[in-house]
XYZ file of C-alpha atoms in Angstrom:
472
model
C 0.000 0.000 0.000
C 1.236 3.862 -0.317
C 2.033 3.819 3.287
C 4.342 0.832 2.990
C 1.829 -2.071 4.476
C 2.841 -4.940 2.940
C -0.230 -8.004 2.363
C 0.055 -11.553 1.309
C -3.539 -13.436 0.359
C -3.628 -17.061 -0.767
C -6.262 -18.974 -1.548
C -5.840 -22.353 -0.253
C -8.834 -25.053 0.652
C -7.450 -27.070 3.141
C -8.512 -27.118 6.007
C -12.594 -26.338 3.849
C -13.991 -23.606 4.909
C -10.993 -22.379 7.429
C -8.504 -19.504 6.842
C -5.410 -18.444 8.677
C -3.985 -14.773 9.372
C -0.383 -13.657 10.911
C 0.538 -9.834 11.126
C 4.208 -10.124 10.764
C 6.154 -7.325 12.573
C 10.165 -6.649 11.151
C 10.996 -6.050 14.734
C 12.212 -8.376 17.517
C 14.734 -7.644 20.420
C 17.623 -6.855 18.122
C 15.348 -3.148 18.139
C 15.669 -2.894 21.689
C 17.668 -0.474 23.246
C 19.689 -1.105 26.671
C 16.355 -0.274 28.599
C 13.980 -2.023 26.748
C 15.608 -5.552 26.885
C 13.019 -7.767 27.143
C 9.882 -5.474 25.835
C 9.664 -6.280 22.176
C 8.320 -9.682 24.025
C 6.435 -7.989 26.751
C 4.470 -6.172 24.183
C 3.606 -9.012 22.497
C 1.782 -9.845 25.804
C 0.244 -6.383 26.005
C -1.397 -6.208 22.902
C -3.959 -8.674 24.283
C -4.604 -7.028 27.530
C -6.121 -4.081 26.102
C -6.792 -2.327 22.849
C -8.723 0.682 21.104
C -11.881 -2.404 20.825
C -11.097 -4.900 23.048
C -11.367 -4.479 27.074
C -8.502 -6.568 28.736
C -11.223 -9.507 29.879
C -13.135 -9.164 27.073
C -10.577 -10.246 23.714
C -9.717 -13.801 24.789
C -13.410 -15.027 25.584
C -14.635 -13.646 22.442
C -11.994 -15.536 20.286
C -12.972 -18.522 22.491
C -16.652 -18.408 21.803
C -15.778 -18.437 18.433
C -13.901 -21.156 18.576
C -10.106 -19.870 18.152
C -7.583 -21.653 20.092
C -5.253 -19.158 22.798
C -2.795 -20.134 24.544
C 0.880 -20.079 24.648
C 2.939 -19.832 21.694
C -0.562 -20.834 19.678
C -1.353 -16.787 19.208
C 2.382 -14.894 19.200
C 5.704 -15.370 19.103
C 9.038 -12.581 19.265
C 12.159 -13.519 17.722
C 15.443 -11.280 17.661
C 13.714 -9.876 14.555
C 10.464 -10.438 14.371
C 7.380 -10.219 16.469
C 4.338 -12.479 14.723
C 0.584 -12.852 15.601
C -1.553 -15.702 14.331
C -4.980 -16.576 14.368
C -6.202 -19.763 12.620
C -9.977 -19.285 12.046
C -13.017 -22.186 12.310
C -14.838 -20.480 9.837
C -15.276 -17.446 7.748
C -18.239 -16.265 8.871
C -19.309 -12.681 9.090
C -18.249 -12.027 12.931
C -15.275 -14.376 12.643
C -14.392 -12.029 10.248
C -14.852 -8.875 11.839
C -12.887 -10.132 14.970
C -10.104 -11.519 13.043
C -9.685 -8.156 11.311
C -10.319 -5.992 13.989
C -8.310 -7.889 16.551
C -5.012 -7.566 13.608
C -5.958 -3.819 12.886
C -5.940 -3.298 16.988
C -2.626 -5.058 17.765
C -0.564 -2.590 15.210
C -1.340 0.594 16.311
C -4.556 0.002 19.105
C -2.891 -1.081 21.831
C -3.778 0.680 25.094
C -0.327 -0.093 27.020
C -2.186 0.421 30.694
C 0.098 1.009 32.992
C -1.740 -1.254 35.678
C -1.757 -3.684 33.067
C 1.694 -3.510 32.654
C 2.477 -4.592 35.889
C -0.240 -6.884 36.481
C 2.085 -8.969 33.256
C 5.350 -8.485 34.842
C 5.138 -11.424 37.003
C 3.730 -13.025 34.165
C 7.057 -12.501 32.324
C 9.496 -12.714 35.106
C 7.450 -16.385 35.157
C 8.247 -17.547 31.886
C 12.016 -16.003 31.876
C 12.174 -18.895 34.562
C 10.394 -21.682 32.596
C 13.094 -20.937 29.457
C 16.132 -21.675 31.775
C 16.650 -24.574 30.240
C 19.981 -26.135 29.514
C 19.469 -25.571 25.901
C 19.016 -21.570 26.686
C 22.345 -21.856 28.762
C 24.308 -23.430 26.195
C 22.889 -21.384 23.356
C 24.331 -18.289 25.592
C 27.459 -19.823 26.218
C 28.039 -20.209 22.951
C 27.572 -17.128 21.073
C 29.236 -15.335 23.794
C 32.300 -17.144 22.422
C 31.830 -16.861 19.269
C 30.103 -13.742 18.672
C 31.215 -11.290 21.645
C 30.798 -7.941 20.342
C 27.669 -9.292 18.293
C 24.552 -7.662 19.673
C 22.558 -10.870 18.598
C 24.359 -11.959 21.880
C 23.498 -8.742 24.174
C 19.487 -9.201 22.669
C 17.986 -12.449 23.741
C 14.270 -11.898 23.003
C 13.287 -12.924 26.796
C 15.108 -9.946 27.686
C 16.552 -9.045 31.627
C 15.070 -9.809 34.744
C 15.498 -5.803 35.637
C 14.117 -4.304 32.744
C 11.242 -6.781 32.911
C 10.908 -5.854 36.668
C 11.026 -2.061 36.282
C 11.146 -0.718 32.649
C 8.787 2.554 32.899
C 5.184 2.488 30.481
C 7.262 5.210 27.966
C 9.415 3.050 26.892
C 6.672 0.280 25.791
C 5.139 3.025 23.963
C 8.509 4.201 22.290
C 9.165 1.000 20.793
C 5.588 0.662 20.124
C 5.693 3.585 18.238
C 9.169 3.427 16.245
C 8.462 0.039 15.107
C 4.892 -1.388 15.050
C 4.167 1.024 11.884
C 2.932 0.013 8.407
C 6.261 -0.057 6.605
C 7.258 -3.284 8.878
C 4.310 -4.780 8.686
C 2.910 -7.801 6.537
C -0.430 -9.540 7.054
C -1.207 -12.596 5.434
C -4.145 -14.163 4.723
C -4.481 -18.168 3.357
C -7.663 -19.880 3.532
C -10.432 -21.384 1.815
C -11.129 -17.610 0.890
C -12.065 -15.091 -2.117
C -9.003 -13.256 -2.756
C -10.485 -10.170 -3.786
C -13.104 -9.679 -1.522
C -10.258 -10.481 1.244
C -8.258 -7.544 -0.926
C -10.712 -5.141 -0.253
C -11.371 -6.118 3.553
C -7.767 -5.736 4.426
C -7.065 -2.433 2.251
C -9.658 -0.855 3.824
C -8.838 -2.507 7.553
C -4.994 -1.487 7.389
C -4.706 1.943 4.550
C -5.317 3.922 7.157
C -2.404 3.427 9.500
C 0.769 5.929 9.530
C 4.191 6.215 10.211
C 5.724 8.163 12.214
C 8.137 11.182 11.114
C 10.796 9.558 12.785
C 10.411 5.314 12.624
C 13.010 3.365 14.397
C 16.144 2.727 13.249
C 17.791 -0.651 11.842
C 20.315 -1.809 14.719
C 23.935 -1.295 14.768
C 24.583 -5.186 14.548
C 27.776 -4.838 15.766
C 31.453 -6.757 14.858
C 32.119 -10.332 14.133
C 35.661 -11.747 15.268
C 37.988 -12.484 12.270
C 41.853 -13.541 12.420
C 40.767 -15.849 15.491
C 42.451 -18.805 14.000
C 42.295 -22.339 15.153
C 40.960 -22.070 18.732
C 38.488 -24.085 21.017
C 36.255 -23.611 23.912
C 34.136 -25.747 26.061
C 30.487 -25.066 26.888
C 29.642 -27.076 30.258
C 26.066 -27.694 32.432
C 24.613 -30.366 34.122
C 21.911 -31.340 32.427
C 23.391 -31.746 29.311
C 22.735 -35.279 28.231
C 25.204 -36.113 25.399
C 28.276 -34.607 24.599
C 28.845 -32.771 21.357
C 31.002 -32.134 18.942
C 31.651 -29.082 16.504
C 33.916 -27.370 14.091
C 32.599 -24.411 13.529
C 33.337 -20.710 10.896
C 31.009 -17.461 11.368
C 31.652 -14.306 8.852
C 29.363 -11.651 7.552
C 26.954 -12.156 5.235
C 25.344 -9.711 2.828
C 21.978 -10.442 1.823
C 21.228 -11.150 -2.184
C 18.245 -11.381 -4.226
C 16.350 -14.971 -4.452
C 16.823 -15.702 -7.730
C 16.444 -18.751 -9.445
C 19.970 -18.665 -10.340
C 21.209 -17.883 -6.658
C 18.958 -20.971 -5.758
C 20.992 -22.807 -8.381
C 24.308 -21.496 -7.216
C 23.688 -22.931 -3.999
C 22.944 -26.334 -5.182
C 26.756 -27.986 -5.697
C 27.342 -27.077 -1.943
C 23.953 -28.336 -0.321
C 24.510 -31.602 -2.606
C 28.618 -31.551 -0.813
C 26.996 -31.293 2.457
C 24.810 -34.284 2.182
C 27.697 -36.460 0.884
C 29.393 -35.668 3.906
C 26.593 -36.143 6.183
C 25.991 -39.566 4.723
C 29.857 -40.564 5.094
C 29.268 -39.589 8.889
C 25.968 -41.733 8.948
C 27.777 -44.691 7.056
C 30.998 -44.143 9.790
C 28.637 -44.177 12.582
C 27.464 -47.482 11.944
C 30.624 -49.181 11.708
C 31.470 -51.371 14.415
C 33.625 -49.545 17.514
C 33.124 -46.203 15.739
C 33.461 -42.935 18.537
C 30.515 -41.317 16.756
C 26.869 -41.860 16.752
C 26.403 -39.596 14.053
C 27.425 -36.238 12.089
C 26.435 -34.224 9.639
C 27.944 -30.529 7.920
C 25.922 -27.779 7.169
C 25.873 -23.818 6.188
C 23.141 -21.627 7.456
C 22.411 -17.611 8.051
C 21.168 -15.610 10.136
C 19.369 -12.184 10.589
C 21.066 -12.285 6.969
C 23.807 -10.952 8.826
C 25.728 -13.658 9.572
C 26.578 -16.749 7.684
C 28.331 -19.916 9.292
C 29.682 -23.295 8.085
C 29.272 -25.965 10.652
C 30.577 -30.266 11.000
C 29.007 -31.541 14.116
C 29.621 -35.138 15.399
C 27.913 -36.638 18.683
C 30.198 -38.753 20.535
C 29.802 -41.594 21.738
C 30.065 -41.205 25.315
C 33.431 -40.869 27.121
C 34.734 -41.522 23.366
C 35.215 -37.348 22.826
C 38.745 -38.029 22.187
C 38.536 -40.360 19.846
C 35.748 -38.255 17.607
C 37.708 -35.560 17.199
C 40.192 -36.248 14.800
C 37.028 -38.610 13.037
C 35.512 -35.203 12.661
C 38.326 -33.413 11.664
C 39.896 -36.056 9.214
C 36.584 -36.547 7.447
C 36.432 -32.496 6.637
C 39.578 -32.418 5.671
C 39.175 -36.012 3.615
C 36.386 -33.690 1.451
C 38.297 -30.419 1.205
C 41.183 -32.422 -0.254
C 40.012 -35.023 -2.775
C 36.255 -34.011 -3.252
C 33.679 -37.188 -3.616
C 32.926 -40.076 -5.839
C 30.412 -40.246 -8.708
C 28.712 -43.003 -6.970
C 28.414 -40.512 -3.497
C 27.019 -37.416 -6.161
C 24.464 -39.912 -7.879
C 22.602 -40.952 -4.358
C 22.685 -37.477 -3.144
C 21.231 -36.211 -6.142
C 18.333 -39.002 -6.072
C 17.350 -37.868 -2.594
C 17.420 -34.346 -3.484
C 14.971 -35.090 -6.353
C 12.836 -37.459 -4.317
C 12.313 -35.147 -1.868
C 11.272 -32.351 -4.080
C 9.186 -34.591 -6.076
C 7.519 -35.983 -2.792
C 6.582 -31.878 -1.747
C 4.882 -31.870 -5.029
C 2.823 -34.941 -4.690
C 1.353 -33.305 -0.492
C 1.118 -30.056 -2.581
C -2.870 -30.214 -3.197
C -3.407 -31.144 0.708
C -0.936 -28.587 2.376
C -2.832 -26.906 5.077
C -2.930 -23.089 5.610
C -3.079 -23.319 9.624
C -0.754 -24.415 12.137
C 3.226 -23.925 13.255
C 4.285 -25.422 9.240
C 0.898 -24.428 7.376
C 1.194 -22.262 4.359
C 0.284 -18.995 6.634
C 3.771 -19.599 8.438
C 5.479 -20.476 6.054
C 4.762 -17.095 3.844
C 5.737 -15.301 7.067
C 9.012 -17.276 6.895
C 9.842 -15.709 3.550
C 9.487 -12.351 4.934
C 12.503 -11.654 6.942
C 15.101 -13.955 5.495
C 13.809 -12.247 1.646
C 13.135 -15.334 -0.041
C 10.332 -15.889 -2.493
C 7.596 -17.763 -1.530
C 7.626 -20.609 -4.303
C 5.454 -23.519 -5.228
C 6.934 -26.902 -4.687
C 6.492 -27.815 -8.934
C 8.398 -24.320 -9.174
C 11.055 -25.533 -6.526
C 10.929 -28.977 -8.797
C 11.198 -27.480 -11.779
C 14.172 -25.243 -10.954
C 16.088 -28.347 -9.340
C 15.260 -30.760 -12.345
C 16.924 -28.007 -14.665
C 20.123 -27.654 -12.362
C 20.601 -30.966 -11.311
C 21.723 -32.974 -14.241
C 24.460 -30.780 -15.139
C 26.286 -30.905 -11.061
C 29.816 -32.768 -10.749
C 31.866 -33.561 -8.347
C 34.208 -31.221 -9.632
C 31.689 -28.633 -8.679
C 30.638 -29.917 -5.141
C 34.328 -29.888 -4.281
C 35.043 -26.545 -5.521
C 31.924 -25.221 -3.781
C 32.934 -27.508 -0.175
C 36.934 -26.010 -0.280
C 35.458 -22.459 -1.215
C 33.148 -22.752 1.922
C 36.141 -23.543 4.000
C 38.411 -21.771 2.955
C 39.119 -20.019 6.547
C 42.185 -20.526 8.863
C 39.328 -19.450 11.775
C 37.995 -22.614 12.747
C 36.498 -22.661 16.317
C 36.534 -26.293 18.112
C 33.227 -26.794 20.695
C 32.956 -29.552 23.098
C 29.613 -29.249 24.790
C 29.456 -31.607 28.054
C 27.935 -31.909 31.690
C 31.812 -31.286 33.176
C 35.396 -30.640 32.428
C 38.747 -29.680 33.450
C 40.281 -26.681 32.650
C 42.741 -28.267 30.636
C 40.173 -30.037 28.240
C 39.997 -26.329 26.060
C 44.111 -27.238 25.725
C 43.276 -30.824 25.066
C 41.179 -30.085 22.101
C 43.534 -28.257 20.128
C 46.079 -31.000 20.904
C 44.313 -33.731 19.708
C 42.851 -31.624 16.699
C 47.264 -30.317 15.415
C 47.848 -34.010 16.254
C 44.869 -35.447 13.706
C 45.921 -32.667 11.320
C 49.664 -34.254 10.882
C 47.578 -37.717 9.785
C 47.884 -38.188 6.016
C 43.927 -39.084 4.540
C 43.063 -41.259 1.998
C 40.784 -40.494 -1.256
C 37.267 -41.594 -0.551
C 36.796 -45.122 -2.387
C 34.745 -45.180 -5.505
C 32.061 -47.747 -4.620
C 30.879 -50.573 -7.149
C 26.845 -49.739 -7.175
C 25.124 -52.634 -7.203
C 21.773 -53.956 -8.696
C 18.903 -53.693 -6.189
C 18.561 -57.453 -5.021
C 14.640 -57.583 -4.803
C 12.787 -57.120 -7.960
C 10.702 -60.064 -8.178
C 7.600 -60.380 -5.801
C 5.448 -62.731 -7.181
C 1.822 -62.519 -8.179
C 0.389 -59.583 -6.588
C -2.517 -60.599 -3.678
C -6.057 -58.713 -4.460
């Protein structure tokens, strides 16, 4: 729209007669200031406990006369840099309608931010801050304090601190309220058995009206990644940790590009690299007296900030030691010879099946739900991909496929890698101090072992093709 209100409506019949709406918001706790940690959360609380047409009792009983399902997580969620509201609607009836609308139209600019409401939520808060002190959260904080220190993804954990939480003044709800819930960060989506273009006009005239502000927030200052580390190694420790782990791990900046189909295909030699090597770590795992249970490599990005390249093993346990150089030998194996035709061939088959198997669920994808296609449009927004079909997605890999060698996959795999600032992680209940020392000892040591070229593999016929006379 003219004031920068983005919408997304999708006609989709499954579930009949059912649609689904999210108001995504491109703002999460990476917006926060110092003083705010924590409220880019708390408001997602708030805007249910009072709004321009809702009294704070009233909202939740009315969506559960109608038959909506509250509760937590099932309504909102705030990431680092997003804050997203869903309702999946029974029917679309006229005042299932009107309350869907008029409940998304009141939580981006109608909330009443009550200061005795406020408080009344605090405990509420402070509550689940406790309930997400889980050994996962600890870890996950141990981790990129290490390896992202001057990051402020690791100063802006969305559940925020306990004294901001406690005591953060009603202003400052209202500040980020104002710099960031405005139209030109905002995308609602609609997907449901639905009329597209009456469900045009209904949310142009629900949403056209809202403004922004003469001053909007600002973008964050994401602050500096480490580079020239080199080879070092930390260990993240708790109690309840229940199997050790394993990593290798690289983390540089990332610039964002277009989603083209020809950055899709770009990608493609180094997602087929990384499922060679995860299979070699499945096929090592099962060999009799192997350290590892399993392993896999991977690239991923975040906040499209920050792109890392990752080789994780799980131990088996006490056998730490001995994974390590399995781990670091089997990288290195790939970075220096590349893979077999044999290896490229069954990766590419499960690439394809799995494509072709998203096109045959295609007609009875639902629009509701944590994966319907509702959710899944919102998870376009942020990370600036294009929302495609799976025949599309099928189409474009069918195209690329063929034409893939090995030649390519290793090129892509030593181009990944191709960083002297490699960060060993041992994740554990306990250890010594001198473990962080033992880690790089073992990995120089493993490093000085000459690898071997992966063996090319005879394929052989499948060894069940007859089955008889089929029963009736």
């Amino acid at each position: 729209m003219d004031n920068g209100f983005n919408y997304i409506i999708y006609p989709n019949a499954e579930p009949p007669g059912k649609f689904s709406v999210r108001l995504h918001i491109a703002a999460g706790s990476l917006m926060e200031e110092e003083d705010q940690r924590g409220l880019a959360h708390f408001l997602e609380h708030m805007v249910f406990n009072g709004s321009k047409n809702f009294t704070p009792d009233e909202l939740i009983p009315r969506m559960q006369r109608l038959g909506i399902s509250f509760g937590a997580h099932a309504n909102a969620y705030t990431s680092f840099d997003e804050t997203v509201y869903m309702l999946d609607l029974p029917n679309i009836e006229e005042d299932t309608l009107e309350l869907a609308f008029t409940v998304m139209r009141d939580f981006a600019d109608g909330a009443l931010l009550k200061e005795d409401e406020i408080d009344k939520e605090r405990g509420v808060i402070l509550s689940e801050k406790s309930s997400r002190d889980s050994v996962q959260m600890r870890l996950q904080e141990q981790q990129f304090d290490f390896l992202m220190p001057d990051s402020l993804i690791t100063h802006r954990f969305p559940i925020g601190t306990e004294e901001v939480i406690s005591s953060a003044p009603r202003q400052r709800f209202i500040d980020f309220y104002t710099d960031y819930y405005i139209p030109s960060r905002i995308t609602f989506v609609v997907v449901g058995d639905i009329d597209p273009e009456e469900f045009e006009k209904r949310t142009v005239a629900t949403f056209e009206s809202l403004r922004n502000p003469s001053e909007p927030g600002a973008d964050p200052d994401m602050g500096k990644l480490p580079s020239g580390t080199g080879l070092q190694a930390a260990v993240f420790t708790d109690k309840e940790v229940g199997q050790d782990g394993l990593s290798l791990i690289f983390i540089r900046s990332y610039t964002s590009v277009p989603d083209t189909r020809e950055e899709r295909v770009s990608r493609l030699p180094l997602a087929l690299a990384n499922a060679v090597m995860s299979r070699r770590f499945s096929v090592l795992a099962k060999k009799e007296g192997s350290p590892i249970a399993s392993g896999a490599t991977g690239r991923a990005v975040w906040f499209e900030n920050i792109e890392f390249g990752y080789a994780d093993a799980t131990p088996v346990e006490g056998k730490w030691r001995e994974a390590l150089p399995v781990l670091e030998q089997e990288v290195r194996r790939a970075r220096e010879y590349g893979f077999t035709e044999a290896e490229l061939t069954d990766a590419k088959a499960n690439v394809l099946t799995a494509y072709q198997q998203a096109v045959k669920r295609a007609p009875t994808r639902k629009s509701d739900g944590q994966g319907g296609l509702a959710s899944q449009f919102v998870n376009t927004i942020n990370s600036n991909r294009v929302f495609s079909t799976p025949e599309e997605d099928l189409a474009i890999i069918e195209e690329a496929i063929a034409s893939v060698t090995t030649e390519d996959c290793h090129t892509a795999l030593q181009e990944f890698w191709d960083t002297e600032d490699i960060s060993i992680t041992l994740t554990t209940k306990e250890a010594a101090e001198e473990v962080r020392e033992e880690l790089l000892s073992i990995f120089r040591s493993s490093q000085a072992v000459e690898v071997s070229p992966p063996v090319a593999e005879e394929t052989k016929a499948f060894a069940y093709t007859d089955f008889g006379e089929p029963g009736t």
